Amino acid sequence: MDTPDQSQLQQWQHAAEAGGVTLAAYLEQQLLADAERLGEVARQIGVAAVAPDELTAAQVRFEHLPLPEALTLRVLPVQHGERLTLVMANPLERQVRARLQIRFALARPSFAMSTPGAVDRILKTAEASERVMGDDMNVDASSDSLAQAVESISLTTIAKDESPIIRLVNMTLYDALQSRASDIHLEAVQDGLMIRYRIDGVMQAIRPIPGLEIANQAMSRLKVVSSLDIAEKRVPQDGRFKVILQGREIDFRVSIMPGVYGENAVLRVLDKSSRGDVMNLDTLGFDTVTATRIRALALLPYGLTLVTGPTGSGKSTTLYGTLSEVNTGDEKIITIEDPVEYELKGVLQIPVNEKKGLTFARGLRSILRHDPDTILVGEIRDEETASIAVQSALTGHRVLSSVHANDAFSVIDRFIYMGVETSTFLEALNGVVSQRLVRRICPQCGPAANPGGGEIGADVPDSELAHAVLPGAGCDACRGTGFHGRIALAEVLRLNTALKAALLERSPEKRAQALAQCADYQSMRSAGMAAIRKRSTTYQEVQRAVAVD
């Protein structure tokens, strides 16, 4: 290889400065204007030149540099001649080149460049081909993009990660799982990245990561493992991937969205080690009376039972616990979910795949041809799904589902809004479980903050409960918050004839009279006050989730 001409490099540098661009941008402009200068530019930089047609024909060697890392570094490993050649999209990136020289010190590869866009184009094609294989309807699990994304994470593997970006992402996943986080938020800020977790339903700031380049590369890493387009930064993208931690298989649902300072990512953690066969209503944080009432609804032989509440209120978990109560092996149980969060033995579980046309409505129609006794619909979102669910309940099936609504009574309005005939819906509806989650006082540091223990008696009015129970002082177990875990507050409404008539007439007076006749009915507010009296949570926590005034 010829010796670089320093005077030529200086001329290019002066021209770049005069044009107000970097040297890399200036050389890219020159090559776009005249691709024949590739050899001249490569010689001056001190690397080999590989023409685009030669690069396309060369054998790609991702076994030396895995595709995820190649995408992050923008480097294509190829067999060019007899030597391994690392073709760089930007050969002037000294840090990347230095890292590769250290990593491949024994192999002693040659470094090369090609025309602008050639390396990125081949890397993007390779990435897209992996996504196509993942979407292909093939029984071979190794071709599935999720299976390819499975990675085992431990402190040992994190320490061995050579890439600081991969180490940052993996350490964040590991720390979030150890912290019991339900969501991981990577938020773009003016000078880099802010990492926050949602633990027990509350956001907690974890650490800032300075550096805009680090923030961009971290997002690229998440896109790679989630089989997303790393070049697209202007529109939202959704994906998913898996990791294995301490023998537990963890799913992550990834949503990436552009913001003012860059891209933001939210990762929803789905811990599949919480198997459905060990889950029931008694282990979900319900009190005995509430669990008994939900169980009674679930065991009705036919009809529609709905669980309602805002996002993150535990609706899916309650549905799984309810399904476990009826899963005795004597019935055919089929679910359709988006996604399948827990695996249940003896249950046929169908994941929604809207890209392939498998929606809730289409899946539900097919389920009815499989002779089910019990059907679980992950969520009723539209008129078609709602109509099929109601008809299924009227034709002798037990149907369980969830709906986004504020309380049990607003479910009626939600279905009317979706176009379902009111009388038909009320005839099919057995009952509604409306629920919220509140944080539980930490069992480690909580007792010291609330000396005396025992339940608060009925002689203490509700108005004095605001300062009667305090959170813990904070310890390592609760990360200094005074709370650890959550409990469920539920309002269970079982519809009888009088209540259905009142709802059909949309009469608040008759509804109040019908509720007064339900001896075991407990409002959400009453459930919250009962939890405070048991010293399970605080007044402020209940107030955050339920209107208590």
Coordinates of C-alpha atoms in Angstrom, one line a residue:
M1 CA 0.0 0.0 0.0
D2 CA 1.4 3.4 -1.0
T3 CA 2.4 5.9 1.7
P4 CA -0.2 8.6 2.3
D5 CA 0.5 12.0 0.9
Q6 CA 0.3 14.4 3.9
S7 CA 0.0 17.4 1.7
Q8 CA -3.0 16.0 0.0
L9 CA -4.6 15.2 3.4
Q10 CA -3.9 18.8 4.5
Q11 CA -5.5 20.2 1.3
W12 CA -8.7 18.1 2.0
Q13 CA -8.7 19.2 5.6
H14 CA -8.5 22.9 4.6
A15 CA -11.3 22.4 2.0
A16 CA -13.5 20.7 4.6
E17 CA -12.9 23.6 7.1
A18 CA -13.7 26.1 4.4
G19 CA -16.9 24.3 3.6
G20 CA -17.9 24.1 7.3
V21 CA -18.0 20.3 7.3
T22 CA -15.9 17.5 8.8
L23 CA -13.2 15.7 6.8
A24 CA -15.4 12.6 6.7
A25 CA -18.3 14.5 5.3
Y26 CA -16.1 16.3 2.7
L27 CA -14.6 13.0 1.4
E28 CA -18.1 11.5 1.2
Q29 CA -19.2 14.4 -1.0
Q30 CA -16.1 13.9 -3.2
L31 CA -16.8 10.2 -3.6
L32 CA -20.5 10.8 -4.3
A33 CA -19.5 13.2 -7.1
D34 CA -16.8 10.9 -8.5
A35 CA -16.7 7.2 -7.3
E36 CA -13.5 6.7 -9.4
R37 CA -11.5 8.6 -6.7
L38 CA -12.2 5.7 -4.2
G39 CA -8.6 4.3 -4.6
E40 CA -7.0 7.7 -4.2
V41 CA -9.0 8.5 -1.0
A42 CA -8.3 5.0 0.5
R43 CA -4.6 5.3 -0.2
Q44 CA -4.4 8.7 1.5
I45 CA -6.3 7.4 4.6
G46 CA -4.1 4.3 4.8
V47 CA -6.7 1.6 4.0
A48 CA -7.6 -0.7 1.2
A49 CA -10.2 0.1 -1.4
V50 CA -13.1 -2.3 -2.1
A51 CA -15.4 -1.4 -5.0
P52 CA -19.2 -1.8 -4.3
D53 CA -19.5 -4.8 -6.7
E54 CA -16.6 -6.6 -5.1
L55 CA -18.1 -5.9 -1.7
T56 CA -21.4 -7.4 -2.7
A57 CA -19.7 -10.5 -4.1
A58 CA -17.4 -11.0 -1.1
Q59 CA -18.1 -13.7 1.5
V60 CA -19.5 -12.0 4.7
R61 CA -17.9 -13.4 7.9
F62 CA -20.3 -12.6 10.8
E63 CA -18.7 -15.4 12.8
H64 CA -15.8 -13.1 13.4
L65 CA -17.9 -9.9 14.1
P66 CA -21.5 -10.7 15.0
L67 CA -24.2 -8.8 13.1
P68 CA -25.5 -6.8 16.1
E69 CA -22.0 -5.5 16.8
A70 CA -21.3 -5.0 13.1
L71 CA -24.5 -2.8 12.9
T72 CA -23.5 -0.8 15.9
L73 CA -19.9 -0.2 14.7
R74 CA -20.9 0.1 11.0
V75 CA -18.2 -2.4 10.0
L76 CA -18.7 -5.2 7.5
P77 CA -16.3 -8.3 8.0
V78 CA -15.6 -10.0 4.6
Q79 CA -13.2 -12.5 3.1
H80 CA -11.4 -10.4 0.6
G81 CA -8.6 -12.4 -1.0
E82 CA -6.9 -14.6 1.6
R83 CA -7.3 -12.2 4.6
L84 CA -10.1 -11.2 6.8
T85 CA -11.0 -7.6 5.8
L86 CA -13.0 -5.2 7.9
V87 CA -14.7 -2.7 5.6
M88 CA -15.6 0.5 7.6
A89 CA -18.5 2.8 6.7
N90 CA -16.4 5.6 8.1
P91 CA -12.7 4.8 8.1
L92 CA -11.9 8.0 9.9
E93 CA -13.5 6.8 13.1
R94 CA -10.2 6.2 15.0
Q95 CA -11.9 4.8 18.2
V96 CA -13.7 2.1 16.2
R97 CA -10.5 1.3 14.3
A98 CA -8.4 1.1 17.5
R99 CA -11.0 -1.2 19.2
L100 CA -11.0 -3.5 16.2
Q101 CA -7.1 -3.6 16.1
I102 CA -7.1 -4.7 19.7
R103 CA -9.8 -7.2 19.3
F104 CA -8.3 -8.8 16.2
A105 CA -4.7 -8.4 17.2
L106 CA -3.9 -12.1 16.5
A107 CA -5.9 -12.3 13.2
R108 CA -4.3 -9.1 11.9
P109 CA -7.1 -8.2 9.5
S110 CA -6.8 -5.6 6.8
F111 CA -8.9 -2.4 7.0
A112 CA -10.8 -1.2 4.0
M113 CA -13.4 1.3 2.8
S114 CA -15.9 1.4 0.0
T115 CA -18.1 4.1 -1.6
P116 CA -20.5 6.0 0.6
G117 CA -23.5 3.9 1.7
A118 CA -22.2 0.5 0.4
V119 CA -21.4 -0.9 3.8
D120 CA -24.6 0.4 5.4
R121 CA -26.6 -1.0 2.5
I122 CA -25.2 -4.6 2.9
L123 CA -25.6 -4.5 6.7
K124 CA -29.2 -3.3 6.4
T125 CA -29.9 -6.1 3.9
A126 CA -28.4 -8.7 6.3
E127 CA -30.5 -7.3 9.1
A128 CA -33.6 -7.4 7.0
S129 CA -33.0 -11.0 5.9
E130 CA -32.9 -12.1 9.6
R131 CA -36.2 -10.3 10.2
V132 CA -37.7 -12.1 7.1
M133 CA -36.6 -15.4 8.4
G134 CA -38.1 -14.5 11.8
D135 CA -41.5 -13.7 10.2
D136 CA -41.5 -16.9 8.0
M137 CA -44.1 -19.4 9.1
N138 CA -41.6 -22.2 9.7
V139 CA -41.7 -24.9 12.4
D140 CA -37.9 -24.5 12.9
A141 CA -37.6 -22.2 16.0
S142 CA -34.0 -21.4 15.2
S143 CA -35.3 -19.2 12.3
D144 CA -37.5 -17.1 14.6
S145 CA -36.3 -13.7 15.3
L146 CA -37.2 -14.1 19.0
A147 CA -35.2 -17.3 19.3
Q148 CA -32.2 -15.6 17.8
A149 CA -32.5 -12.8 20.3
V150 CA -32.3 -15.1 23.3
E151 CA -29.3 -14.1 25.3
S152 CA -28.2 -15.3 28.7
I153 CA -27.4 -12.4 31.1
S154 CA -25.4 -12.7 34.3
L155 CA -22.7 -10.7 36.0
T156 CA -20.1 -13.0 34.4
T157 CA -21.3 -12.4 30.9
I158 CA -21.7 -8.7 31.5
A159 CA -18.1 -8.5 32.6
K160 CA -17.0 -10.3 29.4
D161 CA -18.9 -7.9 27.1
E162 CA -16.3 -6.1 25.1
S163 CA -18.6 -3.4 23.8
P164 CA -19.4 -0.7 26.4
I165 CA -22.8 -0.2 24.7
I166 CA -23.7 -3.9 25.0
R167 CA -22.5 -3.9 28.6
L168 CA -24.6 -0.8 29.4
V169 CA -27.8 -2.4 27.9
N170 CA -27.2 -5.8 29.5
M171 CA -26.4 -4.2 32.9
T172 CA -29.5 -2.2 32.8
L173 CA -31.6 -5.3 32.0
Y174 CA -29.9 -7.2 34.8
D175 CA -30.3 -4.4 37.4
A176 CA -34.0 -3.8 36.4
L177 CA -34.8 -7.5 36.8
Q178 CA -33.1 -7.6 40.2
S179 CA -35.0 -4.5 41.2
R180 CA -38.4 -6.1 40.3
A181 CA -39.1 -3.4 37.7
S182 CA -42.1 -3.8 35.5
D183 CA -41.0 -1.3 33.0
I184 CA -37.6 0.2 31.9
H185 CA -37.6 3.7 30.6
L186 CA -34.6 5.0 28.6
E187 CA -35.4 8.7 28.1
A188 CA -33.4 11.1 25.8
V189 CA -32.3 14.2 27.6
Q190 CA -30.3 17.2 26.4
D191 CA -26.9 15.7 27.3
G192 CA -27.5 12.0 27.0
L193 CA -29.8 9.4 28.5
M194 CA -31.8 9.1 31.7
I195 CA -32.7 5.6 32.9
R196 CA -35.7 5.1 35.1
Y197 CA -37.6 2.0 36.3
R198 CA -41.2 1.6 37.2
I199 CA -41.2 -0.4 40.5
D200 CA -44.4 -1.2 42.2
G201 CA -46.3 1.1 39.9
V202 CA -44.1 4.2 40.7
M203 CA -41.4 5.7 38.5
Q204 CA -37.9 5.8 40.1
A205 CA -34.9 7.6 38.6
I206 CA -31.9 5.2 38.5
R207 CA -29.0 6.9 36.7
P208 CA -28.1 9.5 34.0
I209 CA -25.9 8.4 31.2
P210 CA -24.0 11.4 29.7
G211 CA -23.1 11.5 26.0
L212 CA -25.4 11.8 23.0
E213 CA -23.4 9.2 21.0
I214 CA -23.8 6.7 23.8
A215 CA -27.6 7.4 23.8
N216 CA -27.8 6.8 20.0
Q217 CA -25.8 3.6 20.2
A218 CA -27.9 2.3 23.1
M219 CA -31.0 2.8 21.0
S220 CA -29.4 1.1 18.1
R221 CA -28.5 -1.9 20.3
L222 CA -32.1 -2.2 21.4
K223 CA -33.3 -2.0 17.8
V224 CA -30.9 -4.7 16.8
V225 CA -32.0 -7.2 19.4
S226 CA -35.7 -6.3 18.9
S227 CA -35.4 -6.8 15.1
L228 CA -36.2 -3.2 14.3
D229 CA -35.0 -0.8 11.6
I230 CA -31.9 0.9 13.1
A231 CA -31.9 3.6 10.3
E232 CA -35.5 4.7 11.0
K233 CA -35.5 7.4 13.7
R234 CA -38.5 9.5 12.7
V235 CA -41.5 7.2 13.5
P236 CA -42.3 4.9 16.5
Q237 CA -41.4 1.3 16.3
D238 CA -42.4 -1.7 18.4
G239 CA -40.6 -5.0 18.8
R240 CA -39.6 -7.7 21.4
F241 CA -36.8 -9.9 22.5
K242 CA -35.9 -12.5 25.2
V243 CA -33.2 -13.0 27.7
I244 CA -32.4 -15.7 30.2
L245 CA -31.5 -14.7 33.7
Q246 CA -30.7 -17.3 36.4
G247 CA -32.6 -19.9 34.4
R248 CA -35.7 -17.6 34.0
E249 CA -36.9 -16.8 30.6
I250 CA -37.8 -13.1 30.4
D251 CA -39.7 -11.4 27.5
F252 CA -39.3 -7.7 26.8
R253 CA -41.8 -5.7 24.8
V254 CA -40.0 -2.7 23.3
S255 CA -41.5 0.5 22.1
I256 CA -39.3 3.2 20.7
M257 CA -40.5 6.7 20.0
P258 CA -38.8 9.9 18.8
G259 CA -38.7 12.9 21.1
V260 CA -37.2 16.4 21.2
Y261 CA -33.7 15.3 22.2
G262 CA -33.7 12.0 20.4
E263 CA -35.3 8.6 20.7
N264 CA -36.9 7.2 23.8
A265 CA -37.5 3.6 24.7
V266 CA -39.8 1.8 27.1
L267 CA -39.3 -1.9 27.8
R268 CA -42.2 -3.8 29.4
V269 CA -40.8 -6.8 31.4
L270 CA -42.8 -10.0 31.2
D271 CA -41.3 -12.6 33.6
K272 CA -42.4 -16.0 32.3
S273 CA -41.0 -17.7 35.3
S274 CA -44.2 -16.6 37.1
R275 CA -45.9 -19.7 35.7
G276 CA -49.6 -19.7 35.7
D277 CA -49.9 -23.2 37.3
V278 CA -48.7 -21.7 40.7
M279 CA -50.9 -18.7 40.4
N280 CA -54.4 -18.4 42.0
L281 CA -56.6 -15.7 43.5
D282 CA -55.2 -16.3 47.0
T283 CA -51.7 -15.5 45.9
L284 CA -52.5 -12.3 44.0
G285 CA -52.9 -10.0 47.0
F286 CA -56.7 -10.0 47.3
D287 CA -58.3 -10.3 50.7
T288 CA -60.2 -13.5 51.5
V289 CA -63.7 -12.0 50.9
T290 CA -62.8 -10.5 47.6
A291 CA -61.0 -13.6 46.3
T292 CA -64.2 -15.7 47.2
R293 CA -66.5 -13.3 45.3
I294 CA -64.2 -13.3 42.2
R295 CA -64.0 -17.1 42.4
A296 CA -67.8 -17.4 42.6
L297 CA -68.1 -15.3 39.4
A298 CA -65.4 -17.4 37.6
L299 CA -67.1 -20.7 38.4
L300 CA -70.5 -19.7 36.9
P301 CA -70.9 -22.3 34.0
Y302 CA -71.6 -19.7 31.2
G303 CA -71.7 -16.0 30.7
L304 CA -69.3 -13.0 30.5
T305 CA -67.0 -11.9 33.3
L306 CA -65.0 -8.7 32.8
V307 CA -62.0 -7.3 34.6
T308 CA -61.6 -3.6 34.3
G309 CA -59.2 -0.9 35.4
P310 CA -56.5 1.4 34.0
T311 CA -53.3 0.3 32.3
G312 CA -51.0 -1.4 34.8
S313 CA -53.7 -2.3 37.3
G314 CA -53.1 -6.0 37.1
K315 CA -56.1 -7.0 34.9
S316 CA -54.2 -9.7 33.0
T317 CA -52.8 -11.2 36.2
T318 CA -56.2 -11.4 37.7
L319 CA -57.5 -13.1 34.6
Y320 CA -54.7 -15.7 34.7
G321 CA -55.4 -16.3 38.4
T322 CA -59.1 -16.7 37.7
L323 CA -58.4 -19.1 34.8
S324 CA -56.2 -21.1 37.1
E325 CA -59.2 -21.6 39.4
V326 CA -61.3 -23.2 36.7
N327 CA -58.4 -25.1 35.0
T328 CA -59.1 -28.5 36.6
G329 CA -58.5 -30.5 33.4
D330 CA -62.2 -31.3 32.9
E331 CA -62.8 -28.6 30.4
K332 CA -61.4 -27.3 27.1
I333 CA -59.9 -23.9 27.7
I334 CA -58.6 -21.6 24.9
T335 CA -57.1 -18.1 25.3
I336 CA -56.2 -15.5 22.7
E337 CA -53.8 -12.9 24.1
D338 CA -51.5 -10.0 23.0
P339 CA -49.0 -11.2 24.1
V340 CA -49.1 -14.5 26.0
E341 CA -47.7 -13.4 29.3
Y342 CA -47.8 -16.6 31.3
E343 CA -47.8 -20.2 30.2
L344 CA -50.7 -22.3 31.5
K345 CA -50.6 -26.1 31.5
G346 CA -53.5 -27.8 29.8
V347 CA -54.6 -24.5 28.1
L348 CA -54.4 -23.7 24.4
Q349 CA -53.0 -20.2 24.2
I350 CA -53.0 -18.2 21.0
P351 CA -50.9 -15.1 20.5
V352 CA -52.4 -12.2 18.5
N353 CA -50.4 -11.5 15.3
E354 CA -51.9 -8.5 13.6
K355 CA -49.2 -8.4 10.9
K356 CA -50.4 -11.8 9.7
G357 CA -54.0 -11.0 10.1
L358 CA -54.7 -12.8 13.4
T359 CA -56.7 -10.3 15.4
F360 CA -58.7 -10.8 18.5
A361 CA -62.0 -11.0 16.5
R362 CA -60.6 -13.4 13.8
G363 CA -59.0 -15.6 16.5
L364 CA -62.2 -15.6 18.6
R365 CA -64.3 -16.8 15.6
S366 CA -61.9 -19.7 15.0
I367 CA -61.8 -20.6 18.7
L368 CA -65.6 -21.2 18.7
R369 CA -65.0 -24.0 16.1
H370 CA -62.7 -25.8 18.6
D371 CA -65.4 -26.8 21.0
P372 CA -64.2 -24.7 24.0
D373 CA -65.9 -24.6 27.4
T374 CA -64.0 -21.5 28.7
I375 CA -62.6 -18.7 26.5
L376 CA -60.2 -16.0 27.7
V377 CA -59.9 -12.9 25.5
G378 CA -57.0 -10.8 26.5
E379 CA -58.7 -7.5 25.8
I380 CA -61.9 -6.4 24.1
R381 CA -61.0 -3.4 22.0
D382 CA -63.5 -3.1 19.2
E383 CA -67.1 -3.7 18.2
E384 CA -66.5 -7.0 16.4
T385 CA -64.6 -8.6 19.3
A386 CA -67.2 -7.3 21.8
S387 CA -70.1 -8.7 19.7
I388 CA -68.5 -12.1 19.3
A389 CA -67.6 -12.3 23.0
V390 CA -71.2 -11.5 24.0
Q391 CA -72.7 -14.0 21.5
S392 CA -70.3 -16.7 22.8
A393 CA -71.4 -16.0 26.4
L394 CA -75.1 -16.3 25.4
T395 CA -74.5 -19.6 23.6
G396 CA -73.3 -21.5 26.7
H397 CA -69.6 -20.5 26.9
R398 CA -67.7 -19.1 29.9
V399 CA -66.0 -16.0 28.6
L400 CA -63.4 -14.0 30.6
S401 CA -61.9 -10.8 29.3
S402 CA -60.6 -7.3 30.3
V403 CA -61.7 -3.8 29.3
H404 CA -60.2 -0.4 29.8
A405 CA -62.7 1.5 31.9
N406 CA -62.6 3.5 35.1
D407 CA -65.1 1.4 37.1
A408 CA -67.6 -1.4 36.9
F409 CA -70.5 0.8 35.8
S410 CA -68.6 2.7 33.1
V411 CA -68.1 -0.7 31.4
I412 CA -71.7 -0.5 30.2
D413 CA -71.0 2.8 28.5
R414 CA -67.9 1.4 27.0
F415 CA -69.8 -1.4 25.3
I416 CA -72.6 0.9 24.2
Y417 CA -69.9 3.1 22.6
M418 CA -68.5 0.1 20.8
G419 CA -72.0 -0.5 19.3
V420 CA -73.2 -3.5 21.4
E421 CA -76.9 -3.6 22.1
T422 CA -77.4 -2.8 25.8
S423 CA -80.0 -5.5 26.7
T424 CA -78.1 -8.3 24.9
F425 CA -74.9 -7.3 26.7
L426 CA -76.5 -7.1 30.1
E427 CA -78.1 -10.5 29.5
A428 CA -74.7 -12.1 28.8
L429 CA -72.8 -10.2 31.6
N430 CA -72.4 -12.1 34.9
G431 CA -70.3 -9.5 36.6
V432 CA -67.5 -7.0 36.6
V433 CA -64.3 -6.9 38.7
S434 CA -62.9 -3.3 38.9
Q435 CA -59.5 -3.1 40.5
R436 CA -56.5 -1.0 41.3
L437 CA -53.0 -1.7 42.7
V438 CA -51.5 0.1 45.7
R439 CA -48.1 -0.4 47.2
R440 CA -47.7 -2.6 50.3
I441 CA -45.8 -1.2 53.3
C442 CA -42.3 -2.8 53.4
P443 CA -42.3 -5.8 55.8
Q444 CA -38.7 -5.1 56.7
C445 CA -38.8 -1.5 57.8
G446 CA -42.5 -0.9 58.0
P447 CA -43.2 -2.3 61.5
A448 CA -40.7 0.1 63.1
A449 CA -42.5 3.1 61.6
N450 CA -45.9 1.8 62.9
P451 CA -45.4 0.5 66.5
G452 CA -48.3 -1.1 68.1
G453 CA -49.3 -3.3 65.2
G454 CA -52.7 -4.9 64.9
E455 CA -55.7 -3.7 62.9
I456 CA -57.2 -0.3 63.4
G457 CA -60.6 -0.6 65.0
A458 CA -63.9 0.6 63.6
D459 CA -64.0 3.2 66.4
V460 CA -61.4 5.2 64.5
P461 CA -63.3 7.2 61.7
D462 CA -62.0 7.1 58.1
S463 CA -61.2 10.8 58.4
E464 CA -58.4 10.0 60.9
L465 CA -56.8 7.3 58.9
A466 CA -54.7 9.8 56.9
H467 CA -52.0 9.9 59.5
A468 CA -52.7 6.6 61.3
V469 CA -50.4 4.4 59.1
L470 CA -46.9 5.4 57.8
P471 CA -44.6 3.9 55.2
G472 CA -41.4 2.3 56.3
A473 CA -38.3 4.4 56.9
G474 CA -36.6 2.8 53.9
C475 CA -34.1 -0.1 53.6
D476 CA -32.2 -2.0 51.1
A477 CA -35.1 -4.4 50.5
C478 CA -37.4 -1.6 49.3
R479 CA -34.7 0.7 47.8
G480 CA -35.4 3.3 50.4
T481 CA -39.1 3.8 49.4
G482 CA -40.7 2.2 52.5
F483 CA -42.9 0.0 50.2
H484 CA -42.3 -3.4 48.8
G485 CA -44.7 -5.2 46.5
R486 CA -48.4 -4.3 45.9
I487 CA -51.8 -5.4 46.9
A488 CA -55.0 -5.3 44.9
L489 CA -58.1 -3.3 45.8
A490 CA -61.2 -4.6 44.0
E491 CA -64.8 -3.8 43.6
V492 CA -66.7 -7.0 42.6
L493 CA -70.1 -6.4 41.0
R494 CA -72.2 -9.5 40.4
L495 CA -75.3 -8.6 38.4
N496 CA -78.6 -9.8 39.6
T497 CA -82.0 -9.2 38.0
A498 CA -82.7 -5.9 39.9
L499 CA -79.3 -4.5 39.1
K500 CA -79.6 -5.4 35.4
A501 CA -83.0 -3.7 35.2
A502 CA -81.6 -0.6 36.9
L503 CA -78.7 -0.5 34.5
L504 CA -80.9 -1.0 31.5
E505 CA -83.1 1.9 32.5
R506 CA -79.9 3.9 33.3
S507 CA -81.5 5.1 36.5
P508 CA -79.0 6.2 39.3
E509 CA -81.7 5.9 42.0
K510 CA -82.7 2.3 41.1
R511 CA -79.0 1.4 40.8
A512 CA -78.3 2.7 44.3
Q513 CA -81.3 0.8 45.6
A514 CA -80.2 -2.5 43.9
L515 CA -76.7 -2.1 45.3
A516 CA -78.1 -1.5 48.8
Q517 CA -79.8 -4.9 48.5
C518 CA -76.4 -6.6 47.7
A519 CA -75.3 -7.5 51.2
D520 CA -71.7 -8.5 50.2
Y521 CA -71.0 -5.6 47.8
Q522 CA -67.9 -3.6 48.7
S523 CA -67.0 -0.4 46.9
M524 CA -63.4 0.4 45.9
R525 CA -63.2 3.1 48.5
S526 CA -64.3 0.7 51.2
A527 CA -61.7 -1.8 50.1
G528 CA -59.0 0.9 50.3
M529 CA -60.1 1.9 53.8
A530 CA -60.1 -1.8 54.9
A531 CA -56.5 -2.2 53.6
I532 CA -55.4 0.9 55.6
R533 CA -57.0 -0.5 58.8
K534 CA -55.1 -3.7 58.3
R535 CA -51.9 -1.6 58.1
S536 CA -51.1 -3.1 54.6
T537 CA -50.8 0.3 53.0
T538 CA -51.2 4.1 53.7
Y539 CA -54.0 6.5 53.1
Q540 CA -51.9 8.4 50.6
E541 CA -51.4 5.3 48.5
V542 CA -55.1 4.6 48.4
Q543 CA -55.8 8.2 47.6
R544 CA -53.3 7.9 44.6
A545 CA -55.4 5.1 43.1
V546 CA -59.0 5.7 44.3
A547 CA -61.1 8.8 44.9
V548 CA -61.6 8.7 48.6
D549 CA -63.1 12.1 49.3

